[in-house]
PDB file of C-alpha atoms in Angstrom:
ATOM      1  CA  UNK Z  20      13.321  11.368   2.991  1.00  0.00           C
ATOM      2  CA  UNK Z  21      12.803   7.616   3.133  1.00  0.00           C
ATOM      3  CA  UNK Z  22      13.597   5.392   0.150  1.00  0.00           C
ATOM      4  CA  UNK Z  23      12.618   1.713  -0.039  1.00  0.00           C
ATOM      5  CA  UNK Z  24      14.188  -0.717  -2.477  1.00  0.00           C
ATOM      6  CA  UNK Z  25      12.726  -4.202  -2.965  1.00  0.00           C
ATOM      7  CA  UNK Z  26      14.330  -7.249  -4.603  1.00  0.00           C
ATOM      8  CA  UNK Z  27      13.795  -9.357  -6.575  1.00  0.00           C
ATOM      9  CA  UNK Z  28      11.071  -8.001  -8.837  1.00  0.00           C
ATOM     10  CA  UNK Z  29      10.024 -11.544  -9.798  1.00  0.00           C
ATOM     11  CA  UNK Z  30      10.568 -14.846  -8.026  1.00  0.00           C
ATOM     12  CA  UNK Z  31       9.592 -18.327  -9.156  1.00  0.00           C
ATOM     13  CA  UNK Z  32       9.808 -21.325  -6.813  1.00  0.00           C
ATOM     14  CA  UNK Z  33       8.618 -24.908  -6.725  1.00  0.00           C
ATOM     15  CA  UNK Z  34       5.823 -25.774  -4.365  1.00  0.00           C
ATOM     16  CA  UNK Z  35       7.296 -26.688  -0.985  1.00  0.00           C
ATOM     17  CA  UNK Z  36      10.423 -24.563  -1.422  1.00  0.00           C
ATOM     18  CA  UNK Z  37      11.132 -21.383   0.547  1.00  0.00           C
ATOM     19  CA  UNK Z  38      10.911 -17.854  -0.826  1.00  0.00           C
ATOM     20  CA  UNK Z  39      12.782 -14.794   0.450  1.00  0.00           C
ATOM     21  CA  UNK Z  40      12.119 -11.182  -0.504  1.00  0.00           C
ATOM     22  CA  UNK Z  41      14.391  -8.401   0.719  1.00  0.00           C
ATOM     23  CA  UNK Z  42      13.879  -4.685   1.221  1.00  0.00           C
ATOM     24  CA  UNK Z  43      16.326  -1.965   2.146  1.00  0.00           C
ATOM     25  CA  UNK Z  44      15.443   1.423   3.594  1.00  0.00           C
ATOM     26  CA  UNK Z  45      17.379   4.628   4.037  1.00  0.00           C
ATOM     27  CA  UNK Z  46      15.961   6.394   7.115  1.00  0.00           C
ATOM     28  CA  UNK Z  47      17.562   5.038  10.285  1.00  0.00           C
ATOM     29  CA  UNK Z  48      14.682   6.490  12.314  1.00  0.00           C
ATOM     30  CA  UNK Z  49      12.140   4.186  10.625  1.00  0.00           C
ATOM     31  CA  UNK Z  50      10.547   1.892  13.203  1.00  0.00           C
ATOM     32  CA  UNK Z  51       7.684   0.021  11.539  1.00  0.00           C
ATOM     33  CA  UNK Z  52       7.936  -2.371   8.594  1.00  0.00           C
ATOM     34  CA  UNK Z  53       4.816  -4.035   7.161  1.00  0.00           C
ATOM     35  CA  UNK Z  54       4.496  -6.563   4.371  1.00  0.00           C
ATOM     36  CA  UNK Z  55       1.443  -6.659   2.107  1.00  0.00           C
ATOM     37  CA  UNK Z  56       0.165  -9.375  -0.223  1.00  0.00           C
ATOM     38  CA  UNK Z  57      -1.819  -8.411  -3.313  1.00  0.00           C
ATOM     39  CA  UNK Z  58      -3.765 -11.081  -5.146  1.00  0.00           C
ATOM     40  CA  UNK Z  59      -4.812 -10.529  -8.739  1.00  0.00           C
ATOM     41  CA  UNK Z  60      -7.555  -7.948  -9.050  1.00  0.00           C
ATOM     42  CA  UNK Z  61      -7.610  -7.120  -5.337  1.00  0.00           C
ATOM     43  CA  UNK Z  62      -6.220  -4.520  -3.006  1.00  0.00           C
ATOM     44  CA  UNK Z  63      -3.105  -5.161  -0.888  1.00  0.00           C
ATOM     45  CA  UNK Z  64      -3.652  -6.891   2.435  1.00  0.00           C
ATOM     46  CA  UNK Z  65      -1.312  -6.829   5.442  1.00  0.00           C
ATOM     47  CA  UNK Z  66       0.211 -10.240   6.137  1.00  0.00           C
ATOM     48  CA  UNK Z  67       2.831  -9.431   8.781  1.00  0.00           C
ATOM     49  CA  UNK Z  68       4.628  -6.467  10.262  1.00  0.00           C
ATOM     50  CA  UNK Z  69       7.589  -5.871  12.547  1.00  0.00           C
ATOM     51  CA  UNK Z  70       8.581  -3.025  14.797  1.00  0.00           C
ATOM     52  CA  UNK Z  71      12.149  -1.919  15.344  1.00  0.00           C
ATOM     53  CA  UNK Z  72      12.405  -3.249  18.893  1.00  0.00           C
ATOM     54  CA  UNK Z  73      12.424  -6.885  17.672  1.00  0.00           C
ATOM     55  CA  UNK Z  74      14.626  -8.719  15.187  1.00  0.00           C
ATOM     56  CA  UNK Z  75      12.252 -11.419  14.008  1.00  0.00           C
ATOM     57  CA  UNK Z  76       8.547 -12.187  13.969  1.00  0.00           C
ATOM     58  CA  UNK Z  77       6.822 -15.382  12.831  1.00  0.00           C
ATOM     59  CA  UNK Z  78       3.275 -16.267  11.910  1.00  0.00           C
ATOM     60  CA  UNK Z  79       2.927 -19.881  10.800  1.00  0.00           C
ATOM     61  CA  UNK Z  80       4.766 -20.183   7.456  1.00  0.00           C
ATOM     62  CA  UNK Z  81       5.599 -16.496   7.252  1.00  0.00           C
ATOM     63  CA  UNK Z  82       8.409 -14.683   9.036  1.00  0.00           C
ATOM     64  CA  UNK Z  83       9.961 -11.248   8.836  1.00  0.00           C
ATOM     65  CA  UNK Z  84      13.490 -10.427   9.951  1.00  0.00           C
ATOM     66  CA  UNK Z  85      14.916  -6.967  10.574  1.00  0.00           C
ATOM     67  CA  UNK Z  86      18.538  -5.869  10.561  1.00  0.00           C
ATOM     68  CA  UNK Z  87      18.578  -2.269  11.789  1.00  0.00           C
ATOM     69  CA  UNK Z  88      22.330  -1.905  11.435  1.00  0.00           C
ATOM     70  CA  UNK Z  89      22.247  -2.813   7.770  1.00  0.00           C
ATOM     71  CA  UNK Z  90      18.841  -1.170   7.276  1.00  0.00           C
ATOM     72  CA  UNK Z  91      17.159  -4.092   5.638  1.00  0.00           C
ATOM     73  CA  UNK Z  92      14.255  -6.393   6.366  1.00  0.00           C
ATOM     74  CA  UNK Z  93      13.157  -9.596   4.691  1.00  0.00           C
ATOM     75  CA  UNK Z  94      10.046 -11.684   4.204  1.00  0.00           C
ATOM     76  CA  UNK Z  95      10.473 -15.449   4.446  1.00  0.00           C
ATOM     77  CA  UNK Z  96       7.810 -17.868   3.277  1.00  0.00           C
ATOM     78  CA  UNK Z  97       8.434 -21.539   4.006  1.00  0.00           C
ATOM     79  CA  UNK Z  98       6.735 -24.571   2.470  1.00  0.00           C
ATOM     80  CA  UNK Z  99       5.290 -22.447  -0.305  1.00  0.00           C
ATOM     81  CA  UNK Z 100       1.903 -23.336  -1.758  1.00  0.00           C
ATOM     82  CA  UNK Z 101       0.273 -22.293  -5.056  1.00  0.00           C
ATOM     83  CA  UNK Z 102      -2.035 -19.941  -3.141  1.00  0.00           C
ATOM     84  CA  UNK Z 103       1.047 -17.976  -2.054  1.00  0.00           C
ATOM     85  CA  UNK Z 104       1.360 -16.783  -5.671  1.00  0.00           C
ATOM     86  CA  UNK Z 105       0.769 -13.018  -5.570  1.00  0.00           C
ATOM     87  CA  UNK Z 106       2.549  -9.679  -5.563  1.00  0.00           C
ATOM     88  CA  UNK Z 107       4.232  -8.813  -2.272  1.00  0.00           C
ATOM     89  CA  UNK Z 108       5.062  -5.274  -1.142  1.00  0.00           C
ATOM     90  CA  UNK Z 109       7.237  -4.089   1.698  1.00  0.00           C
ATOM     91  CA  UNK Z 110       6.810  -0.634   3.214  1.00  0.00           C
ATOM     92  CA  UNK Z 111       8.404   1.738   5.686  1.00  0.00           C
ATOM     93  CA  UNK Z 112       7.129   4.896   7.384  1.00  0.00           C
ATOM     94  CA  UNK Z 113       7.324   8.161   5.475  1.00  0.00           C
ATOM     95  CA  UNK Z 114       8.387  10.750   8.024  1.00  0.00           C
ATOM     96  CA  UNK Z 115       7.509  14.408   7.870  1.00  0.00           C
ATOM     97  CA  UNK Z 116      10.098  16.387   9.718  1.00  0.00           C
ATOM     98  CA  UNK Z 117      10.217  15.006  13.238  1.00  0.00           C
ATOM     99  CA  UNK Z 118       6.620  13.870  13.295  1.00  0.00           C
ATOM    100  CA  UNK Z 119       5.282  10.403  12.583  1.00  0.00           C
ATOM    101  CA  UNK Z 120       2.563  10.905  10.044  1.00  0.00           C
ATOM    102  CA  UNK Z 121       1.378   7.330   9.600  1.00  0.00           C
ATOM    103  CA  UNK Z 122       2.136   7.522   5.901  1.00  0.00           C
ATOM    104  CA  UNK Z 123       3.997   4.646   4.257  1.00  0.00           C
ATOM    105  CA  UNK Z 124       6.383   4.428   1.329  1.00  0.00           C
ATOM    106  CA  UNK Z 125       6.140   1.147  -0.582  1.00  0.00           C
ATOM    107  CA  UNK Z 126       8.718  -0.950  -2.369  1.00  0.00           C
ATOM    108  CA  UNK Z 127       8.287  -1.688  -6.051  1.00  0.00           C
ATOM    109  CA  UNK Z 128       6.740  -5.122  -5.449  1.00  0.00           C
ATOM    110  CA  UNK Z 129       7.788  -8.754  -6.005  1.00  0.00           C
ATOM    111  CA  UNK Z 130       5.713 -11.092  -8.146  1.00  0.00           C
ATOM    112  CA  UNK Z 131       5.964 -14.541  -6.579  1.00  0.00           C
ATOM    113  CA  UNK Z 132       4.993 -17.574  -8.638  1.00  0.00           C
ATOM    114  CA  UNK Z 133       4.739 -20.935  -6.896  1.00  0.00           C
ATOM    115  CA  UNK Z 134       4.752 -23.763  -9.404  1.00  0.00           C
ATOM    116  CA  UNK Z 135       2.865 -26.940  -8.436  1.00  0.00           C
TER     117      UNK Z 135
ATOM    118  CA  UNK J   8     -18.267  -4.827   8.132  1.00  0.00           C
ATOM    119  CA  UNK J   9     -17.593  -4.007   4.494  1.00  0.00           C
ATOM    120  CA  UNK J  10     -14.193  -2.479   5.325  1.00  0.00           C
ATOM    121  CA  UNK J  11     -13.084  -0.064   2.605  1.00  0.00           C
ATOM    122  CA  UNK J  12     -15.314   0.267  -0.428  1.00  0.00           C
ATOM    123  CA  UNK J  13     -14.555   2.072  -3.682  1.00  0.00           C
ATOM    124  CA  UNK J  14     -16.711   3.107  -6.620  1.00  0.00           C
ATOM    125  CA  UNK J  15     -16.604   2.695  -9.524  1.00  0.00           C
ATOM    126  CA  UNK J  16     -14.628  -0.500 -10.131  1.00  0.00           C
ATOM    127  CA  UNK J  17     -13.816   0.407 -13.733  1.00  0.00           C
ATOM    128  CA  UNK J  18     -13.920   3.671 -15.671  1.00  0.00           C
ATOM    129  CA  UNK J  19     -12.901   4.828 -19.133  1.00  0.00           C
ATOM    130  CA  UNK J  20     -12.523   8.557 -19.721  1.00  0.00           C
ATOM    131  CA  UNK J  21     -11.550  10.723 -22.644  1.00  0.00           C
ATOM    132  CA  UNK J  22      -8.758  13.250 -22.245  1.00  0.00           C
ATOM    133  CA  UNK J  23     -10.080  16.378 -20.581  1.00  0.00           C
ATOM    134  CA  UNK J  24     -13.082  14.760 -18.899  1.00  0.00           C
ATOM    135  CA  UNK J  25     -13.505  14.953 -15.151  1.00  0.00           C
ATOM    136  CA  UNK J  26     -14.591  12.409 -12.611  1.00  0.00           C
ATOM    137  CA  UNK J  27     -14.659  11.649  -8.899  1.00  0.00           C
ATOM    138  CA  UNK J  28     -13.572   8.395  -7.325  1.00  0.00           C
ATOM    139  CA  UNK J  29     -15.485   7.578  -4.174  1.00  0.00           C
ATOM    140  CA  UNK J  30     -14.145   5.829  -1.074  1.00  0.00           C
ATOM    141  CA  UNK J  31     -15.833   4.950   2.188  1.00  0.00           C
ATOM    142  CA  UNK J  32     -14.778   3.008   5.282  1.00  0.00           C
ATOM    143  CA  UNK J  33     -16.894   1.658   8.097  1.00  0.00           C
ATOM    144  CA  UNK J  34     -14.119   0.954  10.617  1.00  0.00           C
ATOM    145  CA  UNK J  35     -14.267   4.374  12.291  1.00  0.00           C
ATOM    146  CA  UNK J  36     -10.725   5.079  11.151  1.00  0.00           C
ATOM    147  CA  UNK J  37      -9.217   8.530  11.477  1.00  0.00           C
ATOM    148  CA  UNK J  38      -6.783   8.442   8.554  1.00  0.00           C
ATOM    149  CA  UNK J  39      -7.482   7.814   4.879  1.00  0.00           C
ATOM    150  CA  UNK J  40      -5.239   7.631   1.831  1.00  0.00           C
ATOM    151  CA  UNK J  41      -5.347   7.624  -1.959  1.00  0.00           C
ATOM    152  CA  UNK J  42      -2.691   5.699  -3.906  1.00  0.00           C
ATOM    153  CA  UNK J  43      -2.082   4.967  -7.545  1.00  0.00           C
ATOM    154  CA  UNK J  44      -0.473   1.740  -8.715  1.00  0.00           C
ATOM    155  CA  UNK J  45       1.483   1.546 -11.949  1.00  0.00           C
ATOM    156  CA  UNK J  46       3.489  -1.445 -13.222  1.00  0.00           C
ATOM    157  CA  UNK J  47       6.936  -1.669 -11.645  1.00  0.00           C
ATOM    158  CA  UNK J  48       6.369   1.396  -9.449  1.00  0.00           C
ATOM    159  CA  UNK J  49       4.581   0.000  -6.451  1.00  0.00           C
ATOM    160  CA  UNK J  50       2.017   2.141  -4.676  1.00  0.00           C
ATOM    161  CA  UNK J  51       2.502   5.894  -4.729  1.00  0.00           C
ATOM    162  CA  UNK J  52       0.664   8.186  -2.356  1.00  0.00           C
ATOM    163  CA  UNK J  53      -1.439  10.867  -4.041  1.00  0.00           C
ATOM    164  CA  UNK J  54      -3.130  12.533  -1.052  1.00  0.00           C
ATOM    165  CA  UNK J  55      -3.921  11.619   2.478  1.00  0.00           C
ATOM    166  CA  UNK J  56      -6.138  12.783   5.303  1.00  0.00           C
ATOM    167  CA  UNK J  57      -4.793  12.325   8.807  1.00  0.00           C
ATOM    168  CA  UNK J  58      -8.169  13.119  10.365  1.00  0.00           C
ATOM    169  CA  UNK J  59     -11.567  14.507   9.460  1.00  0.00           C
ATOM    170  CA  UNK J  60     -11.203  18.027   8.161  1.00  0.00           C
ATOM    171  CA  UNK J  61      -7.556  17.771   7.116  1.00  0.00           C
ATOM    172  CA  UNK J  62      -5.888  16.770   3.848  1.00  0.00           C
ATOM    173  CA  UNK J  63      -2.300  16.846   2.680  1.00  0.00           C
ATOM    174  CA  UNK J  64      -0.352  16.159  -0.487  1.00  0.00           C
ATOM    175  CA  UNK J  65       1.524  12.931  -1.003  1.00  0.00           C
ATOM    176  CA  UNK J  66       4.157  11.959  -3.530  1.00  0.00           C
ATOM    177  CA  UNK J  67       2.222  12.563  -6.758  1.00  0.00           C
ATOM    178  CA  UNK J  68      -0.595  15.101  -6.152  1.00  0.00           C
ATOM    179  CA  UNK J  69      -0.490  16.999  -9.453  1.00  0.00           C
ATOM    180  CA  UNK J  70      -3.730  16.740 -11.416  1.00  0.00           C
ATOM    181  CA  UNK J  71      -5.789  15.562  -8.431  1.00  0.00           C
ATOM    182  CA  UNK J  72      -7.898  17.053  -5.687  1.00  0.00           C
ATOM    183  CA  UNK J  73      -9.448  15.420  -2.636  1.00  0.00           C
ATOM    184  CA  UNK J  74     -12.276  15.995  -0.228  1.00  0.00           C
ATOM    185  CA  UNK J  75     -12.648  14.448   3.206  1.00  0.00           C
ATOM    186  CA  UNK J  76     -16.412  14.690   3.279  1.00  0.00           C
ATOM    187  CA  UNK J  77     -16.765  13.254   6.794  1.00  0.00           C
ATOM    188  CA  UNK J  78     -14.974  10.647   8.874  1.00  0.00           C
ATOM    189  CA  UNK J  79     -16.205   7.821   6.602  1.00  0.00           C
ATOM    190  CA  UNK J  80     -15.692   9.253   3.131  1.00  0.00           C
ATOM    191  CA  UNK J  81     -12.664  10.469   1.186  1.00  0.00           C
ATOM    192  CA  UNK J  82     -13.070  11.280  -2.509  1.00  0.00           C
ATOM    193  CA  UNK J  83     -10.491  11.820  -5.248  1.00  0.00           C
ATOM    194  CA  UNK J  84     -11.250  14.125  -8.160  1.00  0.00           C
ATOM    195  CA  UNK J  85      -9.613  14.361 -11.557  1.00  0.00           C
ATOM    196  CA  UNK J  86     -10.559  17.756 -12.981  1.00  0.00           C
ATOM    197  CA  UNK J  87      -9.146  17.257 -16.482  1.00  0.00           C
ATOM    198  CA  UNK J  88      -8.056  13.677 -17.077  1.00  0.00           C
ATOM    199  CA  UNK J  89      -4.833  12.947 -18.972  1.00  0.00           C
ATOM    200  CA  UNK J  90      -3.549   9.646 -20.399  1.00  0.00           C
ATOM    201  CA  UNK J  91      -0.764   9.731 -17.769  1.00  0.00           C
ATOM    202  CA  UNK J  92      -3.475   9.240 -15.144  1.00  0.00           C
ATOM    203  CA  UNK J  93      -4.329   5.802 -16.507  1.00  0.00           C
ATOM    204  CA  UNK J  94      -3.726   3.628 -13.472  1.00  0.00           C
ATOM    205  CA  UNK J  95      -5.279   1.560 -10.722  1.00  0.00           C
ATOM    206  CA  UNK J  96      -6.365   3.708  -7.797  1.00  0.00           C
ATOM    207  CA  UNK J  97      -6.563   2.392  -4.259  1.00  0.00           C
ATOM    208  CA  UNK J  98      -8.096   3.969  -1.213  1.00  0.00           C
ATOM    209  CA  UNK J  99      -6.895   2.908   2.234  1.00  0.00           C
ATOM    210  CA  UNK J 100      -7.654   3.747   5.836  1.00  0.00           C
ATOM    211  CA  UNK J 101      -5.999   3.330   9.211  1.00  0.00           C
ATOM    212  CA  UNK J 102      -6.782   4.139  12.819  1.00  0.00           C
ATOM    213  CA  UNK J 103      -4.089   6.783  12.687  1.00  0.00           C
ATOM    214  CA  UNK J 104      -0.763   7.193  14.427  1.00  0.00           C
ATOM    215  CA  UNK J 105      -2.170   9.041  17.441  1.00  0.00           C
ATOM    216  CA  UNK J 106      -4.493   6.105  18.064  1.00  0.00           C
ATOM    217  CA  UNK J 107      -1.620   3.639  17.773  1.00  0.00           C
ATOM    218  CA  UNK J 108      -2.978   1.941  14.677  1.00  0.00           C
ATOM    219  CA  UNK J 109      -0.609   1.942  11.725  1.00  0.00           C
ATOM    220  CA  UNK J 110      -2.021  -0.892   9.659  1.00  0.00           C
ATOM    221  CA  UNK J 111      -3.535   0.383   6.433  1.00  0.00           C
ATOM    222  CA  UNK J 112      -6.598  -1.414   5.058  1.00  0.00           C
ATOM    223  CA  UNK J 113      -7.106  -1.193   1.322  1.00  0.00           C
ATOM    224  CA  UNK J 114     -10.159  -1.112  -0.876  1.00  0.00           C
ATOM    225  CA  UNK J 115     -10.526  -3.256  -4.028  1.00  0.00           C
ATOM    226  CA  UNK J 116      -9.348  -0.528  -6.385  1.00  0.00           C
ATOM    227  CA  UNK J 117     -10.657   1.464  -9.353  1.00  0.00           C
ATOM    228  CA  UNK J 118      -9.187   0.709 -12.782  1.00  0.00           C
ATOM    229  CA  UNK J 119      -9.116   3.948 -14.753  1.00  0.00           C
ATOM    230  CA  UNK J 120      -8.233   4.279 -18.421  1.00  0.00           C
ATOM    231  CA  UNK J 121      -7.863   7.707 -20.024  1.00  0.00           C
ATOM    232  CA  UNK J 122      -7.939   7.687 -23.808  1.00  0.00           C
TER     233      UNK J 122
END
């Protein structure tokens, strides 16, 4: 089955610096990789996702890169702001046999602190 | 649209008590999910429902049961609560793979403490 490892578990940066969070996955058939942001006391919210037919996707200050050969994908946040402080989760599909179930397996989470 | 709603927001139980966590979505989504979140362990899938009338076990189903009451509602029941079930519980929904929608939308969570 799929296994997703996320690093680092905590990350502290100065406001304006960049932050990078990396995830590795084990199932080479995985083809969808979302990133979620969870603010304190709230549920996770999708911030960006990438499908396996592209190597990079950007949305303003956020980008995700995918390396299918190495089986890892990364979240990049540029020009960090205090409101970026949150817990970030990566995820990959959880297959069931040969069928795509829509289920996800999540990484362990990264607590990002942006210091003003 | 309210999105995904969960009740209650907080609950304290004694060991052996039972309770049902309620979840509803108003996005006409086919698939619904129950997760638990524990420190350092991310989100773990308890049960999911790919479509109305179907349910299936996830990663950590022991001690839980679910009911997909209709397309909108998916409840999670703890028949005999144990301290190991102290956690934050999230419900989520998605359009479903067959509809091409893989994004999962999460509710605000239920914080459960079992003494």
